[in-house]
Amino acid sequence: MAQRDADIRVSGLRKTFTVPEREAGLRASLRSLVRRTHRDVHAVAEVSFEIPAGEVVGFLGPNGAGKTTTLKMLSGLLHPTSGQVSVLGHVPWRRERDYLRRMTLVMGNRNQLQWDIPALDSFEMNRAIYRIPDSDFRTIRDEMVELLEIGDLVRKPVRNLSLGERMKAEIAAALLHRPQVLFLDEPTIGLDVTMQKRIRAFLAEYNRRYGATVLLTSHYMADVQALCRRVIVIDHGSILYDGSLRELSARYAPHQTINVTLTDPGPELSGYGELVSTEAGRVSLKVAKDQTSAVAARLLAAYEVSDLTIEDPPVEDVIEQVFASSATTVEVSS
Amino acid sequence: MGRRMGLAWTFLRVGALNELQYRVNFFLSLVQSVVAVGTALVVLALVFSHTDSLGGWSSDELLVIMGVYVLMGGLIRSVIQPNMQQLMEDVQEGTLDYVLTKPEDAQLLVSVRRFGLWQAVDIVVGLLLVAVALVRIGDPVSVWSVLAFVLTLILGGLDIYCFWLILTTSAFVVVRVDFLIELFDGMYQAGRWPVTIYPGWLRIGFTFLVPLAFAVTVPASALTGRLSGWLLLGAAAFTVGLLVLTRWVWRQGLRRYAGASA
């Protein structure tokens, strides 16, 4: 098999939309009929990154940060205003069949399965579109059906499925041609926790089995933590952070939380760190990361401790911290 | 080409198999069809209680036109309209993205995805009407005129398809185009009469803008000895030109959708 180095290369990618602009009110509406004013919106402003083959990368950012626009350019749906993209050696927006046959796009809030017919029939249509040989098709389909546990569901009309069931069928349909590159835009949106876990486990398994490269956006940090070692954080169309999830915590969350429960509650512990909360004898202290082990040791030496844990702050908080800090300093990291 | 036909066939088969589950729809379509044809026959009888011919067409010849009109209507409602409606929805909801990420020609995909099996009842009813009319006329129908009829029918169907796709492609620019369906239905009504009865400007409109003449009058002409070789050639040339134009408009629409035209 040929060496696959970077599957996705993006450099200097920009997308500017020109949108009509008008103020609220009847008068402004009428005026805009005659003379339209336009405004440039920089949905993606200078984005560069590379993703090696087989890596799962989380693409994070608030709504309107430019995630979906970037994914659309990578999957060939949008022409960029400027910049270069190469995915599997192809320029996506040329929409070459060779490329389209090796990638897939899943959007959690939009379905591609036909509403009135069973998913199995939509699978059949995809078989015809992707020209999947019959024997391969049966093997892959059965594998997807088994991994996603949708054996009984694929025979029912899609409209009779629950949101989670439908999403599983959607994912199966999107992977029948066994793509090497997956663009997943909020694949678990609106699903309950159990279903999110299932889909997460499935994606991890797909990545492990076929070495697929995955670029995933999600608002659920649990998705990102479970699947991605690397994250790219984007806001206002620019990359704020690109690196490991662990490093992100280290850099943007210099604190950890020590939760301690004393056998004899009562002593004032605020001298050990910033007091966050005291609940039923359990005291939470915010402590600088490089101090945590020393503080913990001091606590253990000074008191009779019945329980002590050290926690990293939730990733949500860390990400929030990234956005907050970007408001003051614009930092592009490698 | 063969593979594309295969793809269209897969879609047709899947669509038909699924519609088979909803047999009530078959009876609904049948009733609808019978009522429509009944009303039309009454109108036809009324007209011919006052006159012997309309624009040079006898009553039985007009029955041929009506048969073709019903047949073509069935073709439109079972194949063209469902696909175009789906395309409009896809543009509105953003699900066209899924079509565009498929390794297949997007125009082909949006044109063959849907098939309304029961609406095709009208195709059979239309053929029956044509057969009845031909028996009443009593002239022998040559193999050639049947072939010419089939050919002009295909050309006419393609013309209507092109007309629809051009209209629907405007959905890329103006997102709400639902009214187009009603607009087209209204105009298609005019096709139940030979285009020759309409005044000049309207006749030109129904020939080249809304290609009713090519869709209904020309195939009916093929069965009633009115079709010259030149007219057939003209219809073919018109269709080819329209197909090329449609392709161009479609590509422009896609460029706009992808933001490549700006």
Short mmCIF file of C-alpha atoms in Angstrom, two decimals, chain A:
data_model
loop_
_atom_site.label_atom_id
_atom_site.label_comp_id
_atom_site.label_asym_id
_atom_site.label_seq_id
_atom_site.Cartn_x
_atom_site.Cartn_y
_atom_site.Cartn_z
CA MET A 1 0.00 0.00 0.00
CA ALA A 2 1.26 3.43 -0.89
CA GLN A 3 2.40 5.68 1.91
CA ARG A 4 -0.26 8.18 2.93
CA ASP A 5 1.30 11.12 4.67
CA ALA A 6 -1.00 14.09 5.11
CA ASP A 7 -4.51 13.35 3.87
CA ILE A 8 -5.70 16.89 4.31
CA ARG A 9 -3.62 20.00 3.61
CA VAL A 10 -5.13 23.42 3.95
CA SER A 11 -3.21 26.64 3.49
CA GLY A 12 -4.33 30.24 3.57
CA LEU A 13 -7.98 29.26 3.16
CA ARG A 14 -10.46 32.13 3.04
CA LYS A 15 -14.13 32.43 2.31
CA THR A 16 -15.86 35.76 2.12
CA PHE A 17 -19.61 36.00 1.61
CA THR A 18 -21.25 39.12 0.33
CA VAL A 19 -24.57 39.56 2.09
CA PRO A 20 -27.25 42.20 1.61
CA GLU A 21 -27.57 44.43 4.60
CA ARG A 22 -30.48 46.49 5.78
CA GLU A 23 -31.77 47.97 8.95
CA ALA A 24 -34.98 46.91 10.61
CA GLY A 25 -38.25 48.64 9.81
CA LEU A 26 -40.52 49.23 6.85
CA ARG A 27 -38.75 52.26 5.54
CA ALA A 28 -35.39 50.49 5.49
CA SER A 29 -37.02 47.49 3.77
CA LEU A 30 -38.43 49.66 1.04
CA ARG A 31 -35.16 51.49 0.59
CA SER A 32 -33.29 48.18 0.28
CA LEU A 33 -35.59 47.23 -2.59
CA VAL A 34 -34.25 50.11 -4.59
CA ARG A 35 -30.70 50.31 -3.42
CA ARG A 36 -29.09 47.37 -1.75
CA THR A 37 -26.13 47.80 0.46
CA HIS A 38 -23.82 44.87 0.83
CA ARG A 39 -21.44 43.81 3.48
CA ASP A 40 -18.55 41.35 3.33
CA VAL A 41 -18.65 38.59 5.90
CA HIS A 42 -15.35 36.81 6.41
CA ALA A 43 -16.65 33.36 7.31
CA VAL A 44 -13.21 31.85 7.04
CA ALA A 45 -10.27 34.21 7.24
CA GLU A 46 -6.91 32.59 6.70
CA VAL A 47 -6.99 29.01 7.91
CA SER A 48 -4.08 26.57 7.54
CA PHE A 49 -3.59 23.08 8.90
CA GLU A 50 -2.59 19.56 7.96
CA ILE A 51 -4.09 16.30 9.04
CA PRO A 52 -2.09 13.12 8.60
CA ALA A 53 -3.75 9.92 7.43
CA GLY A 54 -5.74 8.10 10.07
CA GLU A 55 -5.95 10.96 12.53
CA VAL A 56 -9.19 12.02 14.21
CA VAL A 57 -9.28 15.77 14.73
CA GLY A 58 -11.88 17.76 16.61
CA PHE A 59 -12.85 21.04 15.04
CA LEU A 60 -14.19 23.32 17.74
CA GLY A 61 -15.69 26.74 17.87
CA PRO A 62 -18.88 28.61 18.68
CA ASN A 63 -21.75 28.88 16.19
CA GLY A 64 -20.74 30.95 13.20
CA ALA A 65 -17.04 30.43 13.81
CA GLY A 66 -16.50 29.08 10.29
CA LYS A 67 -16.47 25.34 11.00
CA THR A 68 -19.21 24.34 8.60
CA THR A 69 -17.95 26.69 5.89
CA THR A 70 -14.53 25.07 6.15
CA LEU A 71 -16.02 21.57 6.02
CA LYS A 72 -18.04 22.56 2.95
CA MET A 73 -14.93 23.76 1.17
CA LEU A 74 -13.09 20.57 2.10
CA SER A 75 -15.94 18.45 0.76
CA GLY A 76 -16.09 20.39 -2.49
CA LEU A 77 -19.42 22.16 -1.96
CA LEU A 78 -18.03 25.67 -1.80
CA HIS A 79 -15.33 27.44 -3.75
CA PRO A 80 -12.97 29.33 -1.45
CA THR A 81 -12.35 33.01 -2.00
CA SER A 82 -8.64 32.20 -1.86
CA GLY A 83 -6.24 29.63 -0.53
CA GLN A 84 -5.26 26.05 -1.28
CA VAL A 85 -6.76 22.78 -0.20
CA SER A 86 -5.68 19.28 -1.04
CA VAL A 87 -7.56 16.27 0.27
CA LEU A 88 -6.24 12.84 -0.72
CA GLY A 89 -4.29 14.69 -3.39
CA HIS A 90 -7.40 16.26 -4.93
CA VAL A 91 -8.67 19.81 -5.06
CA PRO A 92 -12.11 19.25 -3.52
CA TRP A 93 -14.16 21.84 -5.44
CA ARG A 94 -13.20 20.28 -8.76
CA ARG A 95 -15.53 17.53 -7.61
CA GLU A 96 -13.57 14.77 -9.31
CA ARG A 97 -15.28 11.42 -9.04
CA ASP A 98 -12.11 9.80 -7.78
CA TYR A 99 -12.19 12.16 -4.85
CA LEU A 100 -15.91 12.06 -4.11
CA ARG A 101 -15.81 8.26 -4.07
CA ARG A 102 -13.24 8.31 -1.27
CA MET A 103 -14.81 10.86 1.08
CA THR A 104 -18.07 11.37 2.89
CA LEU A 105 -19.92 14.19 4.56
CA VAL A 106 -22.38 13.72 7.40
CA MET A 107 -24.39 16.64 8.71
CA GLY A 108 -26.22 15.88 11.92
CA ASN A 109 -29.02 18.32 11.26
CA ARG A 110 -29.74 17.29 7.66
CA ASN A 111 -30.73 13.89 6.39
CA GLN A 112 -29.87 12.29 3.13
CA LEU A 113 -32.03 9.20 3.59
CA GLN A 114 -35.35 9.39 1.81
CA TRP A 115 -38.12 9.94 4.28
CA ASP A 116 -40.78 7.60 2.94
CA ILE A 117 -38.75 4.53 2.17
CA PRO A 118 -36.77 2.11 4.34
CA ALA A 119 -33.10 2.93 4.86
CA LEU A 120 -32.24 -0.35 3.16
CA ASP A 121 -33.61 1.06 -0.10
CA SER A 122 -31.61 4.25 0.26
CA PHE A 123 -28.55 2.04 0.82
CA GLU A 124 -29.38 0.35 -2.47
CA MET A 125 -29.47 3.72 -4.21
CA ASN A 126 -26.08 4.60 -2.77
CA ARG A 127 -24.75 1.25 -3.97
CA ALA A 128 -25.78 2.23 -7.50
CA ILE A 129 -24.34 5.75 -7.21
CA TYR A 130 -21.00 4.65 -5.79
CA ARG A 131 -20.83 1.62 -8.09
CA ILE A 132 -20.11 -0.68 -5.19
CA PRO A 133 -19.73 -4.28 -6.39
CA ASP A 134 -22.56 -6.49 -5.10
CA SER A 135 -20.50 -8.78 -2.90
CA ASP A 136 -18.59 -5.88 -1.29
CA PHE A 137 -21.83 -4.04 -0.78
CA ARG A 138 -23.43 -6.90 1.13
CA THR A 139 -20.37 -7.37 3.33
CA ILE A 140 -20.03 -3.67 4.16
CA ARG A 141 -23.76 -3.18 4.65
CA ASP A 142 -24.01 -6.12 7.02
CA GLU A 143 -20.96 -4.92 8.91
CA MET A 144 -22.44 -1.43 9.34
CA VAL A 145 -25.79 -2.84 10.35
CA GLU A 146 -24.12 -5.04 12.94
CA LEU A 147 -21.75 -2.41 14.35
CA LEU A 148 -24.52 0.17 14.64
CA GLU A 149 -27.09 -2.39 15.82
CA ILE A 150 -29.73 -1.33 13.35
CA GLY A 151 -30.76 -4.74 12.03
CA ASP A 152 -34.51 -4.29 12.52
CA LEU A 153 -34.61 -0.59 11.84
CA VAL A 154 -33.36 -0.52 8.28
CA ARG A 155 -36.53 -2.18 7.01
CA LYS A 156 -38.87 0.48 8.41
CA PRO A 157 -39.62 3.70 6.54
CA VAL A 158 -37.18 6.30 7.80
CA ARG A 159 -39.97 8.59 9.00
CA ASN A 160 -40.90 5.96 11.62
CA LEU A 161 -37.45 6.01 13.22
CA SER A 162 -36.44 8.02 16.26
CA LEU A 163 -33.85 10.75 15.83
CA GLY A 164 -31.07 8.55 17.18
CA GLU A 165 -32.07 5.55 15.09
CA ARG A 166 -32.21 7.73 12.02
CA MET A 167 -28.77 9.14 12.70
CA LYS A 168 -27.32 5.66 12.90
CA ALA A 169 -28.92 4.75 9.59
CA GLU A 170 -27.61 8.03 8.12
CA ILE A 171 -24.09 7.19 9.20
CA ALA A 172 -24.35 3.69 7.76
CA ALA A 173 -25.55 5.13 4.43
CA ALA A 174 -22.68 7.60 4.39
CA LEU A 175 -20.05 4.92 4.95
CA LEU A 176 -21.20 2.19 2.55
CA HIS A 177 -18.51 3.11 0.05
CA ARG A 178 -15.93 2.84 2.84
CA PRO A 179 -14.55 6.37 2.55
CA GLN A 180 -11.00 7.21 3.66
CA VAL A 181 -11.85 10.73 4.71
CA LEU A 182 -14.85 11.58 6.88
CA PHE A 183 -16.21 15.07 7.43
CA LEU A 184 -18.67 14.94 10.30
CA ASP A 185 -20.60 18.08 11.16
CA GLU A 186 -22.30 17.66 14.53
CA PRO A 187 -23.02 13.96 14.03
CA THR A 188 -24.48 13.56 17.52
CA ILE A 189 -26.55 16.73 17.71
CA GLY A 190 -29.81 16.35 19.60
CA LEU A 191 -29.16 12.73 20.59
CA ASP A 192 -29.45 11.36 24.10
CA VAL A 193 -26.31 10.43 26.00
CA THR A 194 -26.57 6.69 25.37
CA MET A 195 -26.98 7.17 21.67
CA GLN A 196 -24.10 9.65 21.58
CA LYS A 197 -21.91 7.04 23.22
CA ARG A 198 -22.92 4.39 20.70
CA ILE A 199 -22.10 6.60 17.77
CA ARG A 200 -18.83 7.66 19.35
CA ALA A 201 -17.83 4.04 19.89
CA PHE A 202 -18.77 3.23 16.33
CA LEU A 203 -16.71 6.07 14.88
CA ALA A 204 -13.71 5.06 16.97
CA GLU A 205 -14.07 1.50 15.72
CA TYR A 206 -14.40 2.62 12.09
CA ASN A 207 -11.27 4.72 12.44
CA ARG A 208 -9.38 1.81 14.04
CA ARG A 209 -10.46 -0.72 11.43
CA TYR A 210 -9.91 1.30 8.28
CA GLY A 211 -7.45 3.97 9.33
CA ALA A 212 -9.87 6.63 8.12
CA THR A 213 -9.04 10.29 8.57
CA VAL A 214 -11.77 12.14 10.44
CA LEU A 215 -12.48 15.82 10.89
CA LEU A 216 -15.30 16.23 13.36
CA THR A 217 -17.22 19.17 14.74
CA SER A 218 -19.31 18.81 17.84
CA HIS A 219 -20.74 20.86 20.62
CA TYR A 220 -20.45 17.89 22.92
CA MET A 221 -17.04 17.86 24.50
CA ALA A 222 -17.54 14.23 25.42
CA ASP A 223 -17.43 13.42 21.70
CA VAL A 224 -14.20 15.28 21.31
CA GLN A 225 -12.58 13.83 24.42
CA ALA A 226 -13.50 10.30 23.44
CA LEU A 227 -12.41 10.52 19.81
CA CYS A 228 -9.82 13.22 19.27
CA ARG A 229 -6.35 13.56 20.60
CA ARG A 230 -5.91 16.71 18.58
CA VAL A 231 -8.22 19.69 18.36
CA ILE A 232 -8.35 22.76 16.18
CA VAL A 233 -10.13 25.67 17.82
CA ILE A 234 -11.53 28.29 15.48
CA ASP A 235 -13.37 31.54 16.10
CA HIS A 236 -14.30 34.39 13.75
CA GLY A 237 -12.80 32.39 10.91
CA SER A 238 -9.31 32.11 12.38
CA ILE A 239 -7.54 29.31 14.18
CA LEU A 240 -6.94 30.06 17.85
CA TYR A 241 -5.38 26.78 18.80
CA ASP A 242 -4.17 23.68 16.99
CA GLY A 243 -2.64 20.93 19.06
CA SER A 244 -3.29 18.17 21.52
CA LEU A 245 -6.27 18.30 23.79
CA ARG A 246 -4.00 17.74 26.77
CA GLU A 247 -1.80 20.69 25.92
CA LEU A 248 -4.88 22.84 25.47
CA SER A 249 -5.83 22.17 29.07
CA ALA A 250 -2.31 22.80 30.26
CA ARG A 251 -2.02 26.08 28.45
CA TYR A 252 -5.41 27.59 28.97
CA ALA A 253 -6.35 26.08 32.30
CA PRO A 254 -3.44 26.67 34.68
CA HIS A 255 -5.55 25.48 37.61
CA GLN A 256 -6.74 22.18 38.94
CA THR A 257 -9.33 21.46 41.59
CA ILE A 258 -8.51 19.56 44.77
CA ASN A 259 -11.52 18.03 46.45
CA VAL A 260 -10.81 17.03 49.99
CA THR A 261 -12.99 15.49 52.72
CA LEU A 262 -11.61 15.57 56.24
CA THR A 263 -12.47 13.00 58.88
CA ASP A 264 -13.10 15.88 61.30
CA PRO A 265 -14.59 18.66 59.22
CA GLY A 266 -14.24 22.17 60.39
CA PRO A 267 -10.74 23.58 59.89
CA GLU A 268 -10.40 26.60 57.66
CA LEU A 269 -8.61 25.46 54.45
CA SER A 270 -8.59 28.69 52.46
CA GLY A 271 -4.88 29.05 53.14
CA TYR A 272 -4.21 26.12 50.80
CA GLY A 273 -5.88 27.54 47.72
CA GLU A 274 -8.87 29.45 46.42
CA LEU A 275 -11.99 28.12 48.10
CA VAL A 276 -14.53 27.14 45.44
CA SER A 277 -17.17 25.36 47.47
CA THR A 278 -17.86 23.52 50.69
CA GLU A 279 -20.50 20.85 50.52
CA ALA A 280 -21.30 18.28 53.16
CA GLY A 281 -17.77 18.35 54.51
CA ARG A 282 -16.26 18.18 51.03
CA VAL A 283 -14.09 21.19 50.30
CA SER A 284 -13.09 22.18 46.75
CA LEU A 285 -9.96 24.24 46.29
CA LYS A 286 -8.67 25.83 43.10
CA VAL A 287 -4.91 25.47 42.99
CA ALA A 288 -2.27 26.38 40.41
CA LYS A 289 -1.37 23.28 38.43
CA ASP A 290 2.30 23.16 39.41
CA GLN A 291 1.33 23.38 43.06
CA THR A 292 -1.32 20.67 43.23
CA SER A 293 0.86 17.78 44.34
CA ALA A 294 2.63 19.90 46.98
CA VAL A 295 -0.67 21.24 48.32
CA ALA A 296 -2.16 17.76 48.39
CA ALA A 297 0.85 16.47 50.29
CA ARG A 298 0.56 19.28 52.81
CA LEU A 299 -3.12 18.60 53.31
CA LEU A 300 -2.47 14.90 53.84
CA ALA A 301 0.29 15.67 56.35
CA ALA A 302 -1.69 18.25 58.32
CA TYR A 303 -5.08 16.57 58.60
CA GLU A 304 -6.69 13.21 58.78
CA VAL A 305 -8.09 12.97 55.27
CA SER A 306 -10.85 10.51 54.38
CA ASP A 307 -10.91 11.37 50.67
CA LEU A 308 -8.86 13.47 48.28
CA THR A 309 -9.15 13.86 44.49
CA ILE A 310 -7.50 16.10 41.92
CA GLU A 311 -9.57 17.17 38.92
CA ASP A 312 -8.80 18.88 35.64
CA PRO A 313 -11.31 21.56 34.78
CA PRO A 314 -13.99 20.48 32.26
CA VAL A 315 -12.94 20.95 28.65
CA GLU A 316 -15.94 23.22 28.11
CA ASP A 317 -14.42 25.65 30.60
CA VAL A 318 -11.03 25.40 28.94
CA ILE A 319 -12.49 26.16 25.52
CA GLU A 320 -14.37 29.08 26.96
CA GLN A 321 -11.08 30.26 28.37
CA VAL A 322 -9.55 30.04 24.87
CA PHE A 323 -12.28 32.22 23.39
CA ALA A 324 -12.06 34.66 26.29
CA SER A 325 -8.32 35.04 25.92
CA SER A 326 -8.60 35.46 22.16
CA ALA A 327 -10.73 38.51 22.74
CA THR A 328 -7.72 40.26 24.18
CA THR A 329 -4.76 38.65 22.43
CA VAL A 330 -4.90 37.17 19.00
CA GLU A 331 -2.71 34.14 19.15
CA VAL A 332 -2.15 31.61 16.45
CA SER A 333 -0.39 28.58 17.70
CA SER A 334 1.04 25.62 15.89
#
